[in-house]
Amino acid sequence: MLMNPAIRRYYRRILPLGLVYAVLLVAIVALFWRGALHGPIAYVAALLPAVPLIGTFVALGQYMVEETDEYLRMLMIRQSLIASGFMVSVMTAWGFLEGFGLVPHIVSYYAAVLWFAGLWIGWGYNIVAIRRPA
């Protein structure tokens, strides 16, 4: 599939963000495991991996604004809506289970993990919807 300019810009934005995220996460986890971070710097360090993830959400929004092909934009919006619905549904159900003491607590950054997993679910849905006869 040939990539249009909006998709190329999107990938140029998210690929470096993914690399920065991976490097930061590995480095900061290692520093915390060694007990090397304390006080205010620990708070700053703990927030650093969130920055490229937030940048990824911004890049996705930029792509949706810049995409001139209405069909491609609709596919990405649908994919994002599926991801959002999946993440909110799982987190809500888990929250109730946790609130009643039935499951252990999970850290809230798993919401982003679920959202990205939901993007794959949305991508799969789009593939099936595209191939389904009208």
PDB file of C-alpha atoms in Angstrom:
ATOM      1  CA  MET A   1       0.000   0.000   0.000  1.00  0.00           C
ATOM      2  CA  LEU A   2       1.343   3.400  -0.924  1.00  0.00           C
ATOM      3  CA  MET A   3       1.453   5.815   1.957  1.00  0.00           C
ATOM      4  CA  ASN A   4       0.042   9.271   1.531  1.00  0.00           C
ATOM      5  CA  PRO A   5       1.812  12.309   3.042  1.00  0.00           C
ATOM      6  CA  ALA A   6      -0.328  12.369   6.210  1.00  0.00           C
ATOM      7  CA  ILE A   7       0.493   8.727   7.005  1.00  0.00           C
ATOM      8  CA  ARG A   8       4.206   9.315   6.338  1.00  0.00           C
ATOM      9  CA  ARG A   9       4.204  12.288   8.728  1.00  0.00           C
ATOM     10  CA  TYR A  10       2.354  10.196  11.320  1.00  0.00           C
ATOM     11  CA  TYR A  11       4.966   7.440  11.161  1.00  0.00           C
ATOM     12  CA  ARG A  12       7.808   9.998  11.272  1.00  0.00           C
ATOM     13  CA  ARG A  13       6.286  11.265  14.499  1.00  0.00           C
ATOM     14  CA  ILE A  14       5.429   8.028  16.273  1.00  0.00           C
ATOM     15  CA  LEU A  15       8.482   5.915  15.453  1.00  0.00           C
ATOM     16  CA  PRO A  16      10.930   8.215  17.291  1.00  0.00           C
ATOM     17  CA  LEU A  17       8.427   8.547  20.137  1.00  0.00           C
ATOM     18  CA  GLY A  18       8.283   4.758  20.474  1.00  0.00           C
ATOM     19  CA  LEU A  19      12.055   4.531  20.572  1.00  0.00           C
ATOM     20  CA  VAL A  20      12.331   7.309  23.171  1.00  0.00           C
ATOM     21  CA  TYR A  21       9.630   5.613  25.257  1.00  0.00           C
ATOM     22  CA  ALA A  22      11.444   2.262  25.215  1.00  0.00           C
ATOM     23  CA  VAL A  23      14.806   3.793  26.142  1.00  0.00           C
ATOM     24  CA  LEU A  24      13.325   5.919  28.922  1.00  0.00           C
ATOM     25  CA  LEU A  25      11.296   3.067  30.348  1.00  0.00           C
ATOM     26  CA  VAL A  26      14.230   0.655  30.482  1.00  0.00           C
ATOM     27  CA  ALA A  27      16.563   3.272  31.965  1.00  0.00           C
ATOM     28  CA  ILE A  28      14.130   4.526  34.583  1.00  0.00           C
ATOM     29  CA  VAL A  29      13.018   1.053  35.656  1.00  0.00           C
ATOM     30  CA  ALA A  30      16.690   0.124  36.099  1.00  0.00           C
ATOM     31  CA  LEU A  31      17.350   3.253  38.140  1.00  0.00           C
ATOM     32  CA  PHE A  32      14.354   2.605  40.400  1.00  0.00           C
ATOM     33  CA  TRP A  33      15.327  -1.061  40.883  1.00  0.00           C
ATOM     34  CA  ARG A  34      18.792   0.049  41.977  1.00  0.00           C
ATOM     35  CA  GLY A  35      17.295   2.550  44.399  1.00  0.00           C
ATOM     36  CA  ALA A  36      19.106   5.396  42.651  1.00  0.00           C
ATOM     37  CA  LEU A  37      16.141   7.781  42.493  1.00  0.00           C
ATOM     38  CA  HIS A  38      14.768   9.616  45.511  1.00  0.00           C
ATOM     39  CA  GLY A  39      12.909  12.810  46.291  1.00  0.00           C
ATOM     40  CA  PRO A  40      11.677  15.212  43.632  1.00  0.00           C
ATOM     41  CA  ILE A  41      13.915  13.748  40.911  1.00  0.00           C
ATOM     42  CA  ALA A  42      12.145  10.398  41.390  1.00  0.00           C
ATOM     43  CA  TYR A  43       8.829  12.062  40.572  1.00  0.00           C
ATOM     44  CA  VAL A  44      10.252  13.680  37.459  1.00  0.00           C
ATOM     45  CA  ALA A  45      11.873  10.421  36.361  1.00  0.00           C
ATOM     46  CA  ALA A  46       8.666   8.449  36.966  1.00  0.00           C
ATOM     47  CA  LEU A  47       6.758  10.841  34.702  1.00  0.00           C
ATOM     48  CA  LEU A  48       9.288  10.809  31.850  1.00  0.00           C
ATOM     49  CA  PRO A  49       7.998   7.621  30.124  1.00  0.00           C
ATOM     50  CA  ALA A  50       4.542   9.206  29.974  1.00  0.00           C
ATOM     51  CA  VAL A  51       5.796  12.071  27.800  1.00  0.00           C
ATOM     52  CA  PRO A  52       6.402  10.061  24.591  1.00  0.00           C
ATOM     53  CA  LEU A  53       3.122   8.177  25.128  1.00  0.00           C
ATOM     54  CA  ILE A  54       1.285  11.472  25.375  1.00  0.00           C
ATOM     55  CA  GLY A  55       3.168  12.542  22.259  1.00  0.00           C
ATOM     56  CA  THR A  56       1.834   9.449  20.499  1.00  0.00           C
ATOM     57  CA  PHE A  57      -1.734  10.460  21.326  1.00  0.00           C
ATOM     58  CA  VAL A  58      -0.995  13.963  20.012  1.00  0.00           C
ATOM     59  CA  ALA A  59       0.535  12.504  16.823  1.00  0.00           C
ATOM     60  CA  LEU A  60      -2.583  10.402  16.276  1.00  0.00           C
ATOM     61  CA  GLY A  61      -4.751  13.482  16.652  1.00  0.00           C
ATOM     62  CA  GLN A  62      -2.533  15.388  14.229  1.00  0.00           C
ATOM     63  CA  TYR A  63      -2.855  12.561  11.733  1.00  0.00           C
ATOM     64  CA  MET A  64      -6.650  12.651  11.938  1.00  0.00           C
ATOM     65  CA  VAL A  65      -6.638  16.399  11.348  1.00  0.00           C
ATOM     66  CA  GLU A  66      -4.114  16.233   8.491  1.00  0.00           C
ATOM     67  CA  GLU A  67      -5.599  13.227   6.681  1.00  0.00           C
ATOM     68  CA  THR A  68      -7.387  14.519   3.594  1.00  0.00           C
ATOM     69  CA  ASP A  69      -8.814  11.162   2.539  1.00  0.00           C
ATOM     70  CA  GLU A  70     -12.147  10.959   4.350  1.00  0.00           C
ATOM     71  CA  TYR A  71     -12.281   7.173   4.153  1.00  0.00           C
ATOM     72  CA  LEU A  72      -8.830   6.719   5.723  1.00  0.00           C
ATOM     73  CA  ARG A  73      -9.721   9.269   8.390  1.00  0.00           C
ATOM     74  CA  MET A  74     -12.931   7.375   9.164  1.00  0.00           C
ATOM     75  CA  LEU A  75     -10.995   4.116   9.511  1.00  0.00           C
ATOM     76  CA  MET A  76      -8.577   5.676  12.017  1.00  0.00           C
ATOM     77  CA  ILE A  77     -11.380   7.339  13.941  1.00  0.00           C
ATOM     78  CA  ARG A  78     -13.269   4.053  14.143  1.00  0.00           C
ATOM     79  CA  GLN A  79     -10.099   2.253  15.212  1.00  0.00           C
ATOM     80  CA  SER A  80      -9.503   4.871  17.923  1.00  0.00           C
ATOM     81  CA  LEU A  81     -13.109   4.690  19.109  1.00  0.00           C
ATOM     82  CA  ILE A  82     -12.870   0.920  19.402  1.00  0.00           C
ATOM     83  CA  ALA A  83      -9.599   1.291  21.325  1.00  0.00           C
ATOM     84  CA  SER A  84     -11.159   3.849  23.659  1.00  0.00           C
ATOM     85  CA  GLY A  85     -14.269   1.775  24.247  1.00  0.00           C
ATOM     86  CA  PHE A  86     -12.205  -1.337  24.899  1.00  0.00           C
ATOM     87  CA  MET A  87      -9.914   0.423  27.376  1.00  0.00           C
ATOM     88  CA  VAL A  88     -12.710   2.192  29.254  1.00  0.00           C
ATOM     89  CA  SER A  89     -14.780  -1.001  29.421  1.00  0.00           C
ATOM     90  CA  VAL A  90     -11.945  -3.162  30.755  1.00  0.00           C
ATOM     91  CA  MET A  91     -10.767  -0.518  33.234  1.00  0.00           C
ATOM     92  CA  THR A  92     -14.319   0.065  34.476  1.00  0.00           C
ATOM     93  CA  ALA A  93     -15.021  -3.657  34.940  1.00  0.00           C
ATOM     94  CA  TRP A  94     -11.652  -4.139  36.671  1.00  0.00           C
ATOM     95  CA  GLY A  95     -12.366  -1.142  38.893  1.00  0.00           C
ATOM     96  CA  PHE A  96     -15.591  -2.700  40.122  1.00  0.00           C
ATOM     97  CA  LEU A  97     -13.922  -6.052  40.707  1.00  0.00           C
ATOM     98  CA  GLU A  98     -11.080  -4.330  42.539  1.00  0.00           C
ATOM     99  CA  GLY A  99     -13.491  -2.188  44.536  1.00  0.00           C
ATOM    100  CA  PHE A 100     -15.169  -5.312  45.877  1.00  0.00           C
ATOM    101  CA  GLY A 101     -11.815  -6.911  46.718  1.00  0.00           C
ATOM    102  CA  LEU A 102     -12.093  -9.651  44.093  1.00  0.00           C
ATOM    103  CA  VAL A 103      -8.961  -8.826  42.054  1.00  0.00           C
ATOM    104  CA  PRO A 104      -5.657  -7.174  42.912  1.00  0.00           C
ATOM    105  CA  HIS A 105      -4.904  -3.524  42.247  1.00  0.00           C
ATOM    106  CA  ILE A 106      -3.255  -2.703  38.932  1.00  0.00           C
ATOM    107  CA  VAL A 107      -1.430   0.511  38.183  1.00  0.00           C
ATOM    108  CA  SER A 108      -3.372   2.974  36.072  1.00  0.00           C
ATOM    109  CA  TYR A 109      -0.830   3.222  33.255  1.00  0.00           C
ATOM    110  CA  TYR A 110      -2.208  -0.099  32.090  1.00  0.00           C
ATOM    111  CA  ALA A 111      -5.014   2.018  30.632  1.00  0.00           C
ATOM    112  CA  ALA A 112      -2.574   3.095  27.898  1.00  0.00           C
ATOM    113  CA  VAL A 113      -1.492  -0.512  27.369  1.00  0.00           C
ATOM    114  CA  LEU A 114      -5.128  -1.509  26.945  1.00  0.00           C
ATOM    115  CA  TRP A 115      -5.753   1.410  24.606  1.00  0.00           C
ATOM    116  CA  PHE A 116      -2.897   0.373  22.339  1.00  0.00           C
ATOM    117  CA  ALA A 117      -4.168  -3.227  22.452  1.00  0.00           C
ATOM    118  CA  GLY A 118      -7.572  -1.824  21.515  1.00  0.00           C
ATOM    119  CA  LEU A 119      -6.001  -0.168  18.469  1.00  0.00           C
ATOM    120  CA  TRP A 120      -5.062  -3.649  17.272  1.00  0.00           C
ATOM    121  CA  ILE A 121      -8.623  -4.822  17.898  1.00  0.00           C
ATOM    122  CA  GLY A 122      -9.899  -1.813  15.945  1.00  0.00           C
ATOM    123  CA  TRP A 123      -7.430  -2.526  13.156  1.00  0.00           C
ATOM    124  CA  GLY A 124      -8.719  -6.100  12.969  1.00  0.00           C
ATOM    125  CA  TYR A 125     -12.295  -4.880  12.905  1.00  0.00           C
ATOM    126  CA  ASN A 126     -11.458  -2.502  10.066  1.00  0.00           C
ATOM    127  CA  ILE A 127      -9.882  -5.340   8.078  1.00  0.00           C
ATOM    128  CA  VAL A 128     -12.960  -7.525   8.519  1.00  0.00           C
ATOM    129  CA  ALA A 129     -15.295  -4.610   7.705  1.00  0.00           C
ATOM    130  CA  ILE A 130     -13.344  -3.737   4.542  1.00  0.00           C
ATOM    131  CA  ARG A 131     -13.449  -7.321   3.284  1.00  0.00           C
ATOM    132  CA  ARG A 132     -17.103  -7.877   4.130  1.00  0.00           C
ATOM    133  CA  PRO A 133     -19.330  -7.719   1.060  1.00  0.00           C
ATOM    134  CA  ALA A 134     -21.620  -4.692   0.987  1.00  0.00           C
TER     135      ALA A 134
END
